[in-house]
mmCIF file of C-alpha atoms in Angstrom:
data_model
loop_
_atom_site.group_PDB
_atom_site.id
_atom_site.type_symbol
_atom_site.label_atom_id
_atom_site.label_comp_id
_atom_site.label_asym_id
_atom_site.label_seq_id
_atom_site.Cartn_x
_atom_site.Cartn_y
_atom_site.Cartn_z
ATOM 1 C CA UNK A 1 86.116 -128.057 -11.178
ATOM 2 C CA UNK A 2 88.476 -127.392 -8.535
ATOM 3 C CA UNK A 3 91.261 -126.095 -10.478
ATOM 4 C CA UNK A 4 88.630 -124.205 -12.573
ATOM 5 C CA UNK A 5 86.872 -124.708 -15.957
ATOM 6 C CA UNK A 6 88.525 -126.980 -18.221
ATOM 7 C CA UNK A 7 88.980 -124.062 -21.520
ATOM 8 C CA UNK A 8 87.592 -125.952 -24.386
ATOM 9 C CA UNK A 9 89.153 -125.821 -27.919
ATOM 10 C CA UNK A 10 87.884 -126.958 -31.418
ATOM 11 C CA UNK A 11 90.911 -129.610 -30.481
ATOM 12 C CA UNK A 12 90.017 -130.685 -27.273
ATOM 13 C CA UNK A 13 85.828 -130.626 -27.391
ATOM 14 C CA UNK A 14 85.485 -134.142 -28.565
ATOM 15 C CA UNK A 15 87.762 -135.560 -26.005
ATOM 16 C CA UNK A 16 86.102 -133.981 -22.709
ATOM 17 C CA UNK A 17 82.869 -135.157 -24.411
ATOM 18 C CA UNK A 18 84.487 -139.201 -24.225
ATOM 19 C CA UNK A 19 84.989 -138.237 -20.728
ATOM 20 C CA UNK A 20 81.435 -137.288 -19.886
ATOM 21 C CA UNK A 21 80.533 -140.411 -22.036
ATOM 22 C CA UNK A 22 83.010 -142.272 -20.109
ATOM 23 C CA UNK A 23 81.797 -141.107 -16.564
ATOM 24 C CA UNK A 24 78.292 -142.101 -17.949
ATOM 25 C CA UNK A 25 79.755 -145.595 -18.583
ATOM 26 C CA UNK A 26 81.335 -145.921 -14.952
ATOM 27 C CA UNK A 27 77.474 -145.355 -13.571
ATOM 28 C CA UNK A 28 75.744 -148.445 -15.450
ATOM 29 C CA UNK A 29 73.766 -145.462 -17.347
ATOM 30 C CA UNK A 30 71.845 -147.207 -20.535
ATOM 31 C CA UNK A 31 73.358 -146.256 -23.857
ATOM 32 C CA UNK A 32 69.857 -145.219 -25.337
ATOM 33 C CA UNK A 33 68.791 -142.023 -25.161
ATOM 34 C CA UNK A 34 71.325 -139.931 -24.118
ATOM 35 C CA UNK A 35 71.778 -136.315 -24.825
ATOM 36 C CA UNK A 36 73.939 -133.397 -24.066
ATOM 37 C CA UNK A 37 73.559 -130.424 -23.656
ATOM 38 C CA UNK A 38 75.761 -127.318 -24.840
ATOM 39 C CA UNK A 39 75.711 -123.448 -24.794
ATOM 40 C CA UNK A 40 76.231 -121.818 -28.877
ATOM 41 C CA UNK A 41 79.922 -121.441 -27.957
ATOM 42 C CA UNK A 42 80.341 -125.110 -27.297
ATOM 43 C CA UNK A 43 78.483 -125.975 -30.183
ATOM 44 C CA UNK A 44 80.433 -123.442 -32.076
ATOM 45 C CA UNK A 45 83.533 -125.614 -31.527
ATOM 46 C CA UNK A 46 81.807 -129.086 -32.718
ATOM 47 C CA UNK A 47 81.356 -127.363 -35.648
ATOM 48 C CA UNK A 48 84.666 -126.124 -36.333
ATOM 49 C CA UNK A 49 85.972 -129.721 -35.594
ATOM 50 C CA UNK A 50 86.973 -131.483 -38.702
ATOM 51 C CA UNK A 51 85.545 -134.892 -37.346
ATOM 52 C CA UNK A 52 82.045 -133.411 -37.545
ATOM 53 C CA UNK A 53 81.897 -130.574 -40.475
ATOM 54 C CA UNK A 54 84.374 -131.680 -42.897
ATOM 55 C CA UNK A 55 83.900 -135.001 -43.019
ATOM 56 C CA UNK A 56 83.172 -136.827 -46.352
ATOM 57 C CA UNK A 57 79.497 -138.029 -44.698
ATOM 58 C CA UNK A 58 76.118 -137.062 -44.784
ATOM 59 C CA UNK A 59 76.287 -135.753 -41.489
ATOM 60 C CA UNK A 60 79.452 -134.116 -42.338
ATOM 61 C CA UNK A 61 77.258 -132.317 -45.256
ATOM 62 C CA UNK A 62 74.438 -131.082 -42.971
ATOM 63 C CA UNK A 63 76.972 -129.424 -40.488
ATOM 64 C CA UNK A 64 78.467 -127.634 -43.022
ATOM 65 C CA UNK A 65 74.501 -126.493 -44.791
ATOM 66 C CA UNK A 66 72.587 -126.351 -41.603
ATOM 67 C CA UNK A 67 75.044 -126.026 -38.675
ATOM 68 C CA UNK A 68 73.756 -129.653 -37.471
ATOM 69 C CA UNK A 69 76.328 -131.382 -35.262
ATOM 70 C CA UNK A 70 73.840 -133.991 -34.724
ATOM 71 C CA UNK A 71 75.083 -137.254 -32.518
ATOM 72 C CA UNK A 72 78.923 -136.620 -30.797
ATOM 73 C CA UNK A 73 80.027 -139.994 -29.088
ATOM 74 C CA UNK A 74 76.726 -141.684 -28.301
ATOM 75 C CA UNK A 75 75.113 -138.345 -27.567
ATOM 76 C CA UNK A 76 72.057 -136.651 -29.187
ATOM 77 C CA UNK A 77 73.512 -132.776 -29.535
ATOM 78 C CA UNK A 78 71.606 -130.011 -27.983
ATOM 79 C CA UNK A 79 71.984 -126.496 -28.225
ATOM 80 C CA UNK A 80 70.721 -123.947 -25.034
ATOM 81 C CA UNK A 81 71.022 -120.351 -24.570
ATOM 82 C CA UNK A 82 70.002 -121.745 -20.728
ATOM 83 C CA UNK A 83 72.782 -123.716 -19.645
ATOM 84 C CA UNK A 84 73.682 -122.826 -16.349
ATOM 85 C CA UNK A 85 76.527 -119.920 -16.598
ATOM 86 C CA UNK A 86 78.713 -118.178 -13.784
ATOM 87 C CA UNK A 87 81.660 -115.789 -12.969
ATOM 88 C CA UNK A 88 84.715 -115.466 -10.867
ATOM 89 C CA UNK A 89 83.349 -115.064 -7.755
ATOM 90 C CA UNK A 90 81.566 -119.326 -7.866
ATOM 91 C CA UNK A 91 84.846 -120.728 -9.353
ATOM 92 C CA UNK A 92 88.182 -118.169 -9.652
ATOM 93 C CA UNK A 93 87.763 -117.859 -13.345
ATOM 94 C CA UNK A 94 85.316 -116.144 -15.269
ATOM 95 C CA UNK A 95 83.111 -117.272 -17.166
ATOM 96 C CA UNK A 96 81.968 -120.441 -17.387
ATOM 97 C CA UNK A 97 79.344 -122.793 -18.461
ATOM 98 C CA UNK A 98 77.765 -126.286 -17.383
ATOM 99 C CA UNK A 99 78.104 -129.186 -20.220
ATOM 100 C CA UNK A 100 75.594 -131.534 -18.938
ATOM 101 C CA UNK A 101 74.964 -134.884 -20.337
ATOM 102 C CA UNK A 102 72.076 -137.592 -19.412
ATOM 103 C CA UNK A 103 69.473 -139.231 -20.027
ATOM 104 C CA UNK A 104 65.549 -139.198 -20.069
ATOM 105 C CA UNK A 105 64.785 -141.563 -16.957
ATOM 106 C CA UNK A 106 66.809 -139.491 -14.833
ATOM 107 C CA UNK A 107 64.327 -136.710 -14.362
ATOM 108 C CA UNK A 108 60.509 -136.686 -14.701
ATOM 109 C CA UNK A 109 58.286 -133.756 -15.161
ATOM 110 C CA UNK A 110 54.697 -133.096 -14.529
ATOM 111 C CA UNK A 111 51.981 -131.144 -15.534
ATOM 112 C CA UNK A 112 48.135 -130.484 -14.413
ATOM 113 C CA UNK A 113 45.242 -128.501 -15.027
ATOM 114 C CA UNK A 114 44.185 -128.305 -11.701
ATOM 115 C CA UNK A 115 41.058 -126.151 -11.579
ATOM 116 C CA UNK A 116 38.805 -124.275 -14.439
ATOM 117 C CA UNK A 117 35.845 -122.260 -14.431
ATOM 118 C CA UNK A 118 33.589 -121.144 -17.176
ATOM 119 C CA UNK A 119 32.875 -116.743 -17.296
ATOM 120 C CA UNK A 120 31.569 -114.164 -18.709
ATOM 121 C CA UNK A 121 33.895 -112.165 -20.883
ATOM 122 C CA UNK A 122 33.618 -108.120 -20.220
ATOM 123 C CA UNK A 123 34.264 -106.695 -23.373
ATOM 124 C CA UNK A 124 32.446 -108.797 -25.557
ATOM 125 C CA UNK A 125 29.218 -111.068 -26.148
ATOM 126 C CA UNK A 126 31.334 -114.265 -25.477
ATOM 127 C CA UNK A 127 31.579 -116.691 -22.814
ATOM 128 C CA UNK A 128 35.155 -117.874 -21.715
ATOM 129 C CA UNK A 129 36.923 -120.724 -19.673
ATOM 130 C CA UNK A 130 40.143 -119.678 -17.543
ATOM 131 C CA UNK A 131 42.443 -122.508 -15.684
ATOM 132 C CA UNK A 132 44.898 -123.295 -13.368
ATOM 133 C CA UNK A 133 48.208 -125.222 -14.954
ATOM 134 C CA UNK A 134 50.811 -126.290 -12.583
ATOM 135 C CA UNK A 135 54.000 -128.030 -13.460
ATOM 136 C CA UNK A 136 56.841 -129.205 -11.909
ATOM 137 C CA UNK A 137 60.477 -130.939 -12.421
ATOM 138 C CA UNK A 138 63.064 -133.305 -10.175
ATOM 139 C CA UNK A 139 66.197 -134.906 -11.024
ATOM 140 C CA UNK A 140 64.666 -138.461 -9.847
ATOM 141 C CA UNK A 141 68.634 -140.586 -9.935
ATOM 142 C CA UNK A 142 71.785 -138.211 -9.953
ATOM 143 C CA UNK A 143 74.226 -140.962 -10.804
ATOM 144 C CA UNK A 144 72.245 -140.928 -14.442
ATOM 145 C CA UNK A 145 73.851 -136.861 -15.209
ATOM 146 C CA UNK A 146 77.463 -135.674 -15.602
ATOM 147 C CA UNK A 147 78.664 -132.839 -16.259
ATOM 148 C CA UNK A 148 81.779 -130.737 -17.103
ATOM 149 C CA UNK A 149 82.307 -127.186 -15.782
ATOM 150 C CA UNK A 150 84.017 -125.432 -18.764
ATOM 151 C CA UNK A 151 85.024 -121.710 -20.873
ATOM 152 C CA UNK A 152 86.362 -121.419 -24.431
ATOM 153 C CA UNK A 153 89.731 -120.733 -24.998
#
């Protein structure tokens, strides 16, 4: 990230993904369960790559009908219009995306109903029950996420 994004082609994609994997590897991260996440153009490019869409496969066969890149290199493929996106002025080039990969145990997530209370609706002869719902998420062990700062060529 230095130098800037790494500009991703339908060439190079799979390879920068082996280096997250790889980087994954180096930490002692668990092979089960991991998943990365990419923004449409990224997964754009899987799909243009003739190791995933044109292969002879069944998974080459649902790329091609349904656009499903499925599993790339020990990953579980996910597409998000909320990957974390920037401009010139955070890295010298513009734009530019966060490929993250990772997996489940190193964030948790919580969730409550902390308080309800029964009332009397205004408008009609009803009764109804209103609540509080908190929720909250932490990366719990860094060393389990990787991530490659990147823009299409």
């Amino acid at each position: 990230a230095a130098s800037g994004p790494v500009a991703l082609t339908k060439d190079n994609v799979y390879e920068n993904i082996v280096k997250l994997r790889t980087k994954l590897d180096k930490a002692n991260v668990p092979n089960t369960g991991r998943t990365l996440v990419v923004p449409p153009e990224v997964y754009a490019l899987l799909l243009m790559d003739d190791r995933f869409a044109k292969s002879g496969s069944d998974s080459g066969q649902n790329a091609l009908l349904n656009g499903q890149v499925g599993r790339v290199a020990g990953f579980t493929v996910f597409m998000s219009n909320n990957v974390k996106t920037g401009t010139g002025t955070d890295t010298g080039h513009t734009p530019y995306f966060e490929i993250t990969a990772q997996v489940e145990t190193a964030t948790t997530y919580a969730e409550q109903i902390i308080k309800t209370e029964g009332y009397r609706m205004e408008s009609r002869f009803a009764d109804g029950v209103k609540g509080l719902h908190v929720y909250g998420a932490k990366v719990t062990d860094g060393n389990q996420i990787a991530k490659i700062i990147a823009s299409v060529a």
